[in-house]
Short mmCIF file of C-alpha atoms in Angstrom, two decimals:
data_model
loop_
_atom_site.label_atom_id
_atom_site.label_comp_id
_atom_site.label_asym_id
_atom_site.label_seq_id
_atom_site.Cartn_x
_atom_site.Cartn_y
_atom_site.Cartn_z
CA MET A 244 0.16 -0.04 0.03
CA LEU A 245 1.02 3.68 -0.27
CA THR A 246 2.96 5.44 2.36
CA THR A 247 4.20 9.10 2.46
CA ARG A 248 7.82 7.84 2.27
CA PHE A 249 7.44 8.45 -1.56
CA VAL A 250 10.15 7.08 -3.99
CA THR A 251 10.59 7.77 -7.69
CA GLY A 252 7.75 6.17 -9.69
CA ALA A 253 5.21 6.08 -6.84
CA PRO A 254 2.06 8.27 -6.63
CA ASN A 255 2.82 11.25 -4.39
CA TRP A 256 -0.08 13.64 -5.18
CA ILE A 257 -3.81 13.46 -6.43
CA ASP A 258 -5.81 16.42 -7.73
CA LEU A 259 -9.57 17.03 -8.34
CA GLY A 260 -10.87 19.15 -11.17
CA THR A 261 -14.54 20.07 -10.57
CA PRO A 262 -17.02 22.68 -11.76
CA ASP A 263 -17.94 23.55 -8.30
CA ILE A 264 -15.13 23.40 -5.77
CA GLU A 265 -17.60 24.61 -2.83
CA GLY A 266 -19.73 21.70 -3.55
CA ALA A 267 -17.33 19.00 -3.98
CA THR A 268 -15.71 20.35 -0.79
CA ALA A 269 -19.03 19.80 0.97
CA PHE A 270 -19.23 16.28 -0.44
CA TYR A 271 -15.75 15.08 0.53
CA ARG A 272 -16.12 16.82 3.95
CA ALA A 273 -19.21 14.79 4.70
CA LEU A 274 -17.80 11.52 3.18
CA PHE A 275 -14.07 11.62 4.44
CA GLY A 276 -13.92 14.49 6.97
CA TRP A 277 -11.87 16.84 4.65
CA ASP A 278 -11.68 20.57 5.02
CA PHE A 279 -10.35 22.75 1.98
CA ARG A 280 -7.53 25.42 2.31
CA SER A 281 -6.86 27.82 -0.28
CA ALA A 282 -3.25 28.00 -1.66
CA GLY A 283 -3.62 31.80 -1.85
CA PRO A 284 -4.76 34.35 -4.38
CA GLU A 285 -1.52 33.59 -6.48
CA ALA A 286 -2.61 30.11 -6.96
CA GLY A 287 -5.77 30.74 -9.10
CA GLY A 288 -8.14 29.26 -6.97
CA TYR A 289 -6.19 26.01 -6.26
CA GLY A 290 -6.26 24.66 -2.90
CA PHE A 291 -5.73 21.55 -0.50
CA PHE A 292 -8.08 18.97 0.96
CA GLN A 293 -6.99 18.27 4.38
CA LEU A 294 -7.63 15.51 6.76
CA GLY A 295 -6.95 16.48 10.37
CA GLY A 296 -4.58 19.18 9.33
CA ARG A 297 -2.71 16.98 6.84
CA THR A 298 -2.89 17.43 3.03
CA ALA A 299 -4.86 14.38 1.53
CA GLY A 300 -5.10 15.97 -2.01
CA GLY A 301 -5.53 19.08 -3.99
CA GLY A 302 -8.33 20.66 -6.17
CA MET A 303 -9.70 23.52 -7.93
CA GLN A 304 -12.67 24.50 -9.85
CA MET A 305 -12.45 24.28 -13.64
CA THR A 306 -13.94 26.72 -16.08
CA GLU A 307 -15.76 25.89 -19.28
CA GLU A 308 -12.90 27.34 -21.26
CA GLN A 309 -10.44 24.93 -19.56
CA GLY A 310 -12.54 22.03 -20.61
CA GLY A 311 -12.28 18.43 -19.60
CA ALA A 312 -14.61 16.15 -17.49
CA PRO A 313 -14.65 16.42 -13.68
CA SER A 314 -11.98 13.99 -12.57
CA TRP A 315 -9.27 12.93 -10.21
CA THR A 316 -5.68 13.06 -11.66
CA VAL A 317 -3.03 10.77 -9.97
CA SER A 318 0.45 12.06 -10.06
CA PHE A 319 3.71 10.24 -9.86
CA GLN A 320 7.00 11.38 -8.29
CA THR A 321 10.04 11.95 -10.34
CA SER A 322 13.43 13.52 -9.83
CA ASP A 323 13.39 15.15 -13.29
CA VAL A 324 10.05 16.15 -14.76
CA ASP A 325 11.47 17.32 -17.96
CA ALA A 326 13.29 14.07 -18.47
CA THR A 327 10.26 11.89 -17.66
CA VAL A 328 8.27 13.97 -20.07
CA LYS A 329 10.65 13.25 -22.89
CA ALA A 330 10.72 9.50 -22.03
CA ALA A 331 6.81 9.60 -22.08
CA GLU A 332 6.77 11.05 -25.63
CA GLN A 333 9.37 8.83 -26.86
CA ALA A 334 7.25 5.79 -25.49
CA GLY A 335 4.02 7.02 -27.38
CA GLY A 336 2.48 9.44 -24.91
CA ALA A 337 1.80 13.04 -25.06
CA ALA A 338 2.10 16.15 -22.79
CA PRO A 339 -1.23 18.28 -22.88
CA MET A 340 0.32 20.30 -19.92
CA PRO A 341 4.12 20.57 -20.54
CA ALA A 342 6.71 20.70 -17.58
CA MET A 343 6.14 23.98 -15.44
CA ASP A 344 7.15 25.28 -12.10
CA VAL A 345 4.50 25.73 -9.54
CA MET A 346 6.10 28.63 -7.73
CA ASP A 347 8.43 27.37 -5.15
CA ALA A 348 6.39 24.19 -4.52
CA GLY A 349 7.74 22.02 -7.21
CA ARG A 350 7.46 21.21 -10.87
CA MET A 351 4.83 19.50 -12.53
CA ALA A 352 3.36 18.24 -15.91
CA VAL A 353 0.29 16.44 -17.12
CA LEU A 354 0.65 13.64 -19.68
CA THR A 355 -1.36 11.00 -21.34
CA ASP A 356 0.01 7.47 -21.82
CA SER A 357 0.24 5.80 -25.11
CA ALA A 358 -3.48 4.54 -24.73
CA GLY A 359 -4.79 8.04 -23.63
CA ALA A 360 -4.96 7.61 -19.83
CA VAL A 361 -4.30 10.93 -18.07
CA PHE A 362 -1.64 11.13 -15.24
CA GLY A 363 0.42 13.79 -13.59
CA LEU A 364 4.07 14.23 -12.67
CA TRP A 365 5.48 15.86 -9.49
CA GLN A 366 8.97 16.79 -8.77
CA PRO A 367 8.93 17.82 -5.25
CA ALA A 368 10.49 21.15 -3.85
CA ARG A 369 8.72 22.86 -0.96
CA ILE A 370 5.94 20.57 -1.34
CA LYS A 371 7.07 16.90 -1.06
CA GLY A 372 3.60 15.04 -1.74
CA LEU A 373 0.61 14.07 0.28
CA GLU A 374 0.97 14.16 4.07
CA VAL A 375 -1.43 11.37 4.80
CA THR A 376 -2.01 8.09 2.81
CA GLY A 377 -3.38 4.71 3.99
CA GLU A 378 -5.71 6.07 6.73
CA PRO A 379 -9.29 6.34 6.86
CA GLY A 380 -10.34 9.19 4.47
CA SER A 381 -6.96 9.03 2.39
CA LEU A 382 -5.62 7.62 -0.60
CA CYS A 383 -4.44 4.03 -0.33
CA TRP A 384 -4.31 2.53 -3.87
CA VAL A 385 -4.52 3.39 -7.46
CA GLU A 386 -5.68 1.39 -10.58
CA LEU A 387 -5.22 1.86 -14.32
CA TYR A 388 -8.07 0.75 -16.62
CA THR A 389 -6.64 0.32 -20.18
CA HIS A 390 -7.23 -1.70 -23.39
CA ASP A 391 -3.86 -3.65 -23.33
CA VAL A 392 -2.35 -4.37 -19.93
CA PRO A 393 1.02 -5.68 -21.19
CA LYS A 394 1.41 -2.57 -23.37
CA ALA A 395 0.51 -0.23 -20.35
CA ALA A 396 2.99 -2.00 -18.26
CA ALA A 397 5.68 -1.49 -20.86
CA PHE A 398 4.95 2.16 -21.08
CA TYR A 399 5.00 2.96 -17.43
CA GLY A 400 8.28 0.70 -17.06
CA LYS A 401 9.95 2.70 -19.59
CA VAL A 402 8.72 6.16 -18.24
CA LEU A 403 8.56 5.44 -14.37
CA GLY A 404 10.50 2.43 -14.15
CA LEU A 405 7.46 0.62 -12.81
CA GLU A 406 7.71 -3.13 -12.08
CA THR A 407 4.69 -5.53 -12.53
CA SER A 408 3.71 -8.87 -10.80
CA GLY A 409 0.69 -11.23 -11.21
CA VAL A 410 -1.43 -12.02 -8.14
CA GLN A 411 -3.77 -14.75 -8.44
CA PHE A 412 -7.31 -14.61 -7.47
CA PRO A 413 -10.39 -16.99 -7.84
CA GLY A 414 -11.40 -16.71 -11.63
CA GLY A 415 -8.28 -14.84 -12.88
CA SER A 416 -5.28 -12.81 -12.01
CA TYR A 417 -4.42 -9.13 -11.26
CA THR A 418 -1.53 -7.16 -12.31
CA CYS A 419 0.13 -5.30 -9.48
CA VAL A 420 2.75 -2.51 -9.83
CA ASN A 421 5.49 -1.16 -7.65
CA PRO A 422 8.47 1.12 -7.83
CA ALA A 423 11.62 0.07 -9.58
CA GLY A 424 13.67 -2.16 -7.27
CA ALA A 425 11.28 -1.85 -4.26
CA GLY A 426 9.65 -5.24 -4.43
CA GLU A 427 6.29 -6.61 -4.16
CA ASP A 428 5.97 -5.26 -0.56
CA ALA A 429 5.95 -1.85 -2.11
CA MET A 430 2.95 -2.57 -4.48
CA PHE A 431 0.74 0.57 -4.77
CA GLY A 432 -1.61 -0.16 -7.65
CA GLY A 433 -2.83 -2.39 -10.39
CA VAL A 434 -3.51 -2.43 -14.01
CA ILE A 435 -6.81 -3.88 -15.29
CA ASP A 436 -8.37 -4.47 -18.64
CA ILE A 437 -10.97 -1.67 -19.30
CA ALA A 438 -13.40 -4.33 -20.40
CA ASP A 439 -13.63 -5.30 -16.71
CA ASP A 440 -14.69 -1.77 -15.78
CA PRO A 441 -17.84 -2.18 -13.56
CA THR A 442 -19.98 0.15 -15.80
CA GLY A 443 -19.36 -1.72 -19.02
CA THR A 444 -19.58 1.57 -20.65
CA GLU A 445 -15.93 3.07 -20.10
CA THR A 446 -13.81 3.25 -23.48
CA THR A 447 -11.12 5.85 -22.57
CA PRO A 448 -8.37 4.40 -20.37
CA TYR A 449 -8.00 6.20 -16.84
CA TRP A 450 -6.37 6.10 -13.49
CA LEU A 451 -8.69 5.61 -10.44
CA PRO A 452 -7.73 6.56 -6.78
CA TYR A 453 -8.91 4.25 -3.93
CA PHE A 454 -9.62 5.91 -0.62
CA GLU A 455 -9.55 3.84 2.63
CA VAL A 456 -12.77 3.94 4.84
CA PRO A 457 -13.97 2.24 7.87
CA ASP A 458 -17.00 0.87 6.44
CA ALA A 459 -17.45 0.58 2.61
CA GLY A 460 -21.21 0.00 2.65
CA ALA A 461 -21.85 3.06 4.92
CA THR A 462 -19.69 5.07 2.68
CA VAL A 463 -21.80 4.07 -0.40
CA ALA A 464 -24.94 4.80 1.35
CA LYS A 465 -23.56 8.38 2.60
CA ALA A 466 -22.31 9.03 -0.94
CA GLN A 467 -25.61 8.41 -2.49
CA GLU A 468 -27.35 10.46 0.39
CA LEU A 469 -25.05 13.56 -0.88
CA GLY A 470 -25.70 12.98 -4.77
CA GLY A 471 -23.00 10.62 -5.70
CA GLN A 472 -23.42 7.79 -7.98
CA VAL A 473 -22.54 4.17 -7.52
CA ARG A 474 -20.65 2.63 -10.26
CA MET A 475 -20.07 -0.78 -8.41
CA PRO A 476 -21.82 -1.39 -5.07
CA ALA A 477 -19.75 -2.49 -1.96
CA THR A 478 -18.30 -5.97 -2.85
CA GLU A 479 -16.05 -8.18 -0.79
CA VAL A 480 -12.97 -9.42 -2.43
CA ALA A 481 -11.25 -12.26 -0.70
CA SER A 482 -8.06 -11.42 1.09
CA VAL A 483 -8.29 -7.70 -0.07
CA GLY A 484 -11.24 -6.17 1.62
CA THR A 485 -14.57 -4.56 0.60
CA ILE A 486 -14.59 -2.04 -2.32
CA ALA A 487 -17.08 0.05 -4.10
CA LYS A 488 -16.54 2.38 -7.04
CA LEU A 489 -18.44 5.79 -7.14
CA THR A 490 -18.70 9.18 -8.66
CA ASP A 491 -19.03 12.42 -6.77
CA PRO A 492 -22.03 14.56 -7.57
CA TYR A 493 -20.15 16.11 -10.48
CA GLY A 494 -18.90 13.03 -12.17
CA ALA A 495 -15.41 12.52 -10.76
CA ARG A 496 -14.49 8.90 -10.36
CA PHE A 497 -13.14 7.26 -7.35
CA ALA A 498 -13.16 4.07 -5.27
CA VAL A 499 -13.20 3.39 -1.61
CA ILE A 500 -12.02 0.19 0.35
CA LYS A 501 -12.31 -1.33 3.74
CA SER A 502 -8.82 -3.22 3.69
CA VAL A 503 -8.40 -6.47 5.05
CA PRO A 504 -6.06 -5.96 8.10
CA THR A 505 -2.48 -6.75 7.32
CA GLN A 506 -1.13 -9.77 8.91
CA MET A 507 2.17 -9.01 10.90
#
């Protein structure tokens, strides 16, 4: 699972783009206990979702001119954004938002992989990354839904150095990813054929963030009460936990999980 001891290639940030930041803040506050703190007038409306005073993600209101559907973007740590952008372009990706400095906080870029999935890069400076992960109300896992799992694994291997391993489950296998050389104990996500997306209607590859919760069923009910939609109801997965896939009231996709306790 994810920790805040970020290494190259691991997710270290998530951003929400939404047409209504106040409405989204109210939704996630009621669901996860988040507050929203502005990054200041110079940040163009960007701010931080905080859980007990620790940053659990970022977000901002998107205008019609900026376009794009409401969504969560997962960003991965790199020590050199510019070199990673170049590697992505050489591997068949693109950079709709080229490398840029974010004041003194760090350097970032937004990319698409060779199949079109959007992801971000974050090169830390003053802001190192998320301040809380793996706890209830915070990011704990990410999944890539794509058309060709081996091709996606090859892309992220070239660009971020990610390594994959197969985990067997009843009825099939699951492709896990971890940072280069970190081993399977550092797994932070998985890669899934988009044909297995729970809605059966998704066609464009995407990254999905998972948030830990104390009770997946109760979280689903609360999300519905708050105007969210259920893409997959709370479902128990042996040796993993109970998961559910949702959208917030504006359409941004995310998942929640009540994880099985780790055996020591």
